[in-house]
Amino acid sequence: MSTKIRIISYQEAISEALYQSMQNDKNVFVIGLGVADYKGIFGTTTDIYKKFGDKRVIEVPASENALTGICAGAALKGKKPIIVHARNDFMFLTLDQMFNIASKWKYTCAGKSKVPFVIRAVIGKGWGQGPTHSQSIQSIFMHFPGLYVFMPSNAYDAKAAIITSLKQDCPCVIFEHRRLYDAIGDVPNNMYTMDIGKARIVRKGKDLTVIATSIMVKEAIKAAKCLEKKGISIEIIDPRTLVPLDEETIIRSVKKTGRVIIADTGWVRCGVTAEIAAVISEKAIGYMKAPVKRVGLPECPAPVTSAYEDQYYPSYKDIFVQTCKMLGKKIDKDILCTKEVDDFIGPY
Amino acid sequence: MKLTDKKKKDLLYKTLRIRIIEEMIADIYPQREIRTPVHFSIGQEAVSVGVCENLTANDLVFASHRSHGAYIAKGGDIKAMFAELFGKVTGACKGIAGSAHLSCPQKNMYSAPILGSLIPVAVGSAYAAKMDGKKDIAVSFCGDSAIEEGVFAESINFSLLKKIPVLFVCENNFFSSHTPLYLRQPDTEIFKRIKGMGIEAIRIDGNDVLEVYQKLKSIIFKIRKEQKPFFVECLTYRFKEHVGPSLDLDNPYRSEKELKKWLKKCPVKRLSNLLIEKKIIKDIELTQMISKIKKEVTDAISFAKRSPWPKNKEMLNNVY
Ligand SMILES: Cc1ncc(C[n+]2csc(CCOP(=O)(O)OP(=O)(O)O)c2C)c(N)n1
């Protein structure tokens, strides 16, 4: 069968990856709160539920920590569970099983046993979802050895992340972004994988490198278009997986441009941006023409009021402004398309 | 214990008040000035009123994402509530909390939407009161899904062990979002299973304000006096969708028939019909109650609308 490339959404790409993976391997099952309900995790589990039914698309009680251990147990016996959390914030309840059990299993068994499973966790943003429904908790998962961390920023990677993570020996966490579900892109119809630990150079440039994760890649592309009008060319790198991290691609780009902005959906302290900045300072400090700049959330939980929404979430504007500053260029705000209507109203 | 007519009227007024406040929020919600997810208490008002009417100002109340009923019943200010929903600085928590974290610290009322997250906090606050030799108790309102979390079992064990005066009120509305109870628990008699953990537990009709009020009166008396935990399962039903102002009937998880069955047991209708039937109130009084509450809410909405936004530089306040 020849491969066809279609333009489909991030949400459709996830749905397709689940469908094909389940068809391909009878050990794969999908489990979590809401996976079998009629909304089907923003539509991503609707098709598999129709096709495979409730034996393989399994609704569960609210018991996230136990569920994580239960899936480790099932994985021990050869199953390939995919756990879904409609918000990544719910994973705080799972951390004991994640970090004390699952991520250490293979190591403590000296490689003789393994518990690989996949977690899909959704990052929320805005519409007053507030302090416990719009966090971005990926950096914690980077800290503990024994887990791979995926952050797909587009439809192609969203599909690849699921198929690829099902082939690993360790638990894998995939952070999907709620606001990317409608983002469309080229997606092949076959079951393709990605090289883990291989970043994508989203856009080539010479003046400055922007390393961006998840939805910040989209923001960086927008910023690049605005900066182009000022004759500034930025290179955008999407690491795609945070663990393993493609240090080589990052360092090569930084050595070329000498300037770097790192943009992530989480807080900066001890965050993804901190880790990447540390790698750069260890391996490319001599090439830097300016200090690293990090773009992330301000130091407070997500407030509900819409008055703070713009101020709270980093956007292309921050990347634009920081780039101009770093290059000593005038910040002409008129280049930023000002009128943007955010009509997101859920479902949350 | 016999209730006076005055008390019955008062209970009707308080239940009706939650209903009207919620309905008026639902009416204006599509205008998108309330930009935060709202889980409506419509249909479940009797539980909040019947429980909170038996509490003192110092007793603590902890609710979930479906927080409005408890906030109002514990005496939270309505203007501050609307301002909170609108994200204004005059809100109960200056617009930071919105609906799912709606809290009123002055009234000892708190809420949070991570399932089960406030159950142990309720236990701890009652533990502290006990340590200090005070007679305050704490109430943990939790859904039928929240009690599935591990922290619930841990909290029951701890509160039994330490003889903590805490009341667990499980509002069993038979759903966790769109998943019915029978797909999540081995049987639907929650209170019996919980009893097996060693805690006193009963089930009551959560749509009958008078029953909730009276039964809880003696239970709360006992908790205070005997210093021990108690679990009450209240059977009830939410009329609106899980989150948001609409009815959700065009879907597979619940039928119009089921909703209609529960609408017949509407806590507000039941009590108002009873009181009218028994000539405890007249139609005209009911109409007056309704217009009084509507006026109060209309004023609260306009207060919220004309209130200022929080200032940009204040976003980083109160973190540490
Ligand atoms: C730890 C956690 N897991 C999942 C959710 C998502 N969630 C929000 S409300 C809800 C249903 C809760 O049902 P229940 O406790 O019965 O309360 P109800 O909504 O019926 O009032 C779920 C699953 C959450 N908020 N927290």
PDB file of C-alpha atoms in Angstrom, chain A residues 33-34 37-39 59-64 89-90 93 127-129 131-133 269 298-309 311-312 342-345 348, chain B residues 29 32 34-37 87-88 95-98 101 113-115 145 148-149 176 178-179 183-184 241 243 248 251-253 309-316 319-320:
ATOM      1  CA  LEU A  33     -11.466   8.773  33.010  1.00  0.00           C
ATOM      2  CA  GLY A  34     -13.718   9.748  30.141  1.00  0.00           C
ATOM      3  CA  ASP A  37     -17.768   8.674  27.316  1.00  0.00           C
ATOM      4  CA  TYR A  38     -19.530  10.349  24.441  1.00  0.00           C
ATOM      5  CA  LYS A  39     -17.113  13.258  24.320  1.00  0.00           C
ATOM      6  CA  GLU A  59     -13.556   3.621  31.563  1.00  0.00           C
ATOM      7  CA  VAL A  60     -12.292   3.741  35.148  1.00  0.00           C
ATOM      8  CA  PRO A  61     -13.102   5.163  38.575  1.00  0.00           C
ATOM      9  CA  ALA A  62     -11.251   8.302  39.662  1.00  0.00           C
ATOM     10  CA  SER A  63      -8.157   6.552  41.044  1.00  0.00           C
ATOM     11  CA  GLU A  64      -5.204   7.935  39.139  1.00  0.00           C
ATOM     12  CA  ASP A  89      -2.656  18.301  36.412  1.00  0.00           C
ATOM     13  CA  PHE A  90      -4.338  15.032  37.458  1.00  0.00           C
ATOM     14  CA  LEU A  93      -1.947  12.055  41.963  1.00  0.00           C
ATOM     15  CA  TRP A 127     -10.779  30.466  29.593  1.00  0.00           C
ATOM     16  CA  GLY A 128     -10.431  30.761  33.337  1.00  0.00           C
ATOM     17  CA  GLN A 129      -9.597  27.123  33.866  1.00  0.00           C
ATOM     18  CA  PRO A 131      -4.713  27.137  38.941  1.00  0.00           C
ATOM     19  CA  THR A 132      -5.297  23.373  38.778  1.00  0.00           C
ATOM     20  CA  HIS A 133      -6.495  22.872  35.217  1.00  0.00           C
ATOM     21  CA  ARG A 269      12.499  28.009  37.451  1.00  0.00           C
ATOM     22  CA  PRO A 298       5.280  34.273  35.426  1.00  0.00           C
ATOM     23  CA  GLU A 299       5.884  33.167  38.970  1.00  0.00           C
ATOM     24  CA  CYS A 300       2.329  32.565  40.128  1.00  0.00           C
ATOM     25  CA  PRO A 301      -0.332  29.895  39.672  1.00  0.00           C
ATOM     26  CA  ALA A 302      -2.741  30.436  36.756  1.00  0.00           C
ATOM     27  CA  PRO A 303      -5.251  33.082  37.826  1.00  0.00           C
ATOM     28  CA  VAL A 304      -8.842  32.693  36.618  1.00  0.00           C
ATOM     29  CA  THR A 305      -9.700  36.285  35.780  1.00  0.00           C
ATOM     30  CA  SER A 306      -9.550  37.093  32.076  1.00  0.00           C
ATOM     31  CA  ALA A 307      -7.885  40.365  33.042  1.00  0.00           C
ATOM     32  CA  TYR A 308      -4.648  38.442  33.500  1.00  0.00           C
ATOM     33  CA  GLU A 309      -4.896  36.023  30.606  1.00  0.00           C
ATOM     34  CA  GLN A 311      -0.220  38.853  30.829  1.00  0.00           C
ATOM     35  CA  TYR A 312      -0.017  35.303  32.134  1.00  0.00           C
ATOM     36  CA  ASP A 342      -9.571  34.348  21.161  1.00  0.00           C
ATOM     37  CA  ASP A 343     -12.900  32.632  20.786  1.00  0.00           C
ATOM     38  CA  PHE A 344     -12.069  29.457  22.674  1.00  0.00           C
ATOM     39  CA  ILE A 345     -14.977  28.580  24.955  1.00  0.00           C
ATOM     40  CA  TYR A 348     -12.499  22.463  28.410  1.00  0.00           C
TER      41      TYR A 348
ATOM     42  CA  TYR B  29     -23.350  32.637  30.828  1.00  0.00           C
ATOM     43  CA  ARG B  32     -19.271  35.169  27.791  1.00  0.00           C
ATOM     44  CA  ILE B  34     -18.248  34.879  32.917  1.00  0.00           C
ATOM     45  CA  ARG B  35     -15.140  33.345  31.422  1.00  0.00           C
ATOM     46  CA  THR B  36     -14.540  30.368  33.630  1.00  0.00           C
ATOM     47  CA  PRO B  37     -15.972  26.842  33.592  1.00  0.00           C
ATOM     48  CA  GLY B  87     -13.041  37.982  37.316  1.00  0.00           C
ATOM     49  CA  LYS B  88     -13.286  41.335  39.060  1.00  0.00           C
ATOM     50  CA  GLY B  95     -11.045  37.088  40.564  1.00  0.00           C
ATOM     51  CA  ILE B  96      -8.191  34.638  41.050  1.00  0.00           C
ATOM     52  CA  ALA B  97     -10.339  31.644  42.034  1.00  0.00           C
ATOM     53  CA  GLY B  98     -13.318  31.786  39.691  1.00  0.00           C
ATOM     54  CA  HIS B 101     -11.962  27.334  43.510  1.00  0.00           C
ATOM     55  CA  PRO B 113     -11.656  20.988  41.743  1.00  0.00           C
ATOM     56  CA  ILE B 114      -9.041  18.240  41.900  1.00  0.00           C
ATOM     57  CA  LEU B 115     -11.132  15.258  42.944  1.00  0.00           C
ATOM     58  CA  SER B 145     -16.567  10.070  42.057  1.00  0.00           C
ATOM     59  CA  GLU B 148     -13.039   6.782  44.517  1.00  0.00           C
ATOM     60  CA  GLU B 149      -9.705   8.498  45.055  1.00  0.00           C
ATOM     61  CA  SER B 176     -18.768  11.386  37.159  1.00  0.00           C
ATOM     62  CA  HIS B 178     -20.597  11.548  31.712  1.00  0.00           C
ATOM     63  CA  THR B 179     -19.855   8.206  33.288  1.00  0.00           C
ATOM     64  CA  LEU B 183     -19.518   1.747  35.387  1.00  0.00           C
ATOM     65  CA  ARG B 184     -17.279   2.943  38.204  1.00  0.00           C
ATOM     66  CA  GLU B 241     -24.786  19.239  31.968  1.00  0.00           C
ATOM     67  CA  VAL B 243     -20.021  21.700  33.253  1.00  0.00           C
ATOM     68  CA  ASP B 248     -27.340  17.700  27.857  1.00  0.00           C
ATOM     69  CA  ASN B 251     -26.256  12.031  24.193  1.00  0.00           C
ATOM     70  CA  PRO B 252     -26.064   8.418  25.241  1.00  0.00           C
ATOM     71  CA  TYR B 253     -25.248   8.729  28.923  1.00  0.00           C
ATOM     72  CA  TRP B 309     -10.581  44.599  36.952  1.00  0.00           C
ATOM     73  CA  PRO B 310      -7.637  43.552  39.079  1.00  0.00           C
ATOM     74  CA  LYS B 311      -4.539  45.620  38.370  1.00  0.00           C
ATOM     75  CA  ASN B 312      -1.801  44.135  36.206  1.00  0.00           C
ATOM     76  CA  LYS B 313       0.906  44.603  38.776  1.00  0.00           C
ATOM     77  CA  GLU B 314      -1.083  42.744  41.413  1.00  0.00           C
ATOM     78  CA  MET B 315      -0.977  39.434  39.569  1.00  0.00           C
ATOM     79  CA  LEU B 316       2.131  38.335  41.432  1.00  0.00           C
ATOM     80  CA  VAL B 319       2.247  33.824  46.022  1.00  0.00           C
ATOM     81  CA  TYR B 320       4.450  33.450  49.081  1.00  0.00           C
TER      82      TYR B 320
END
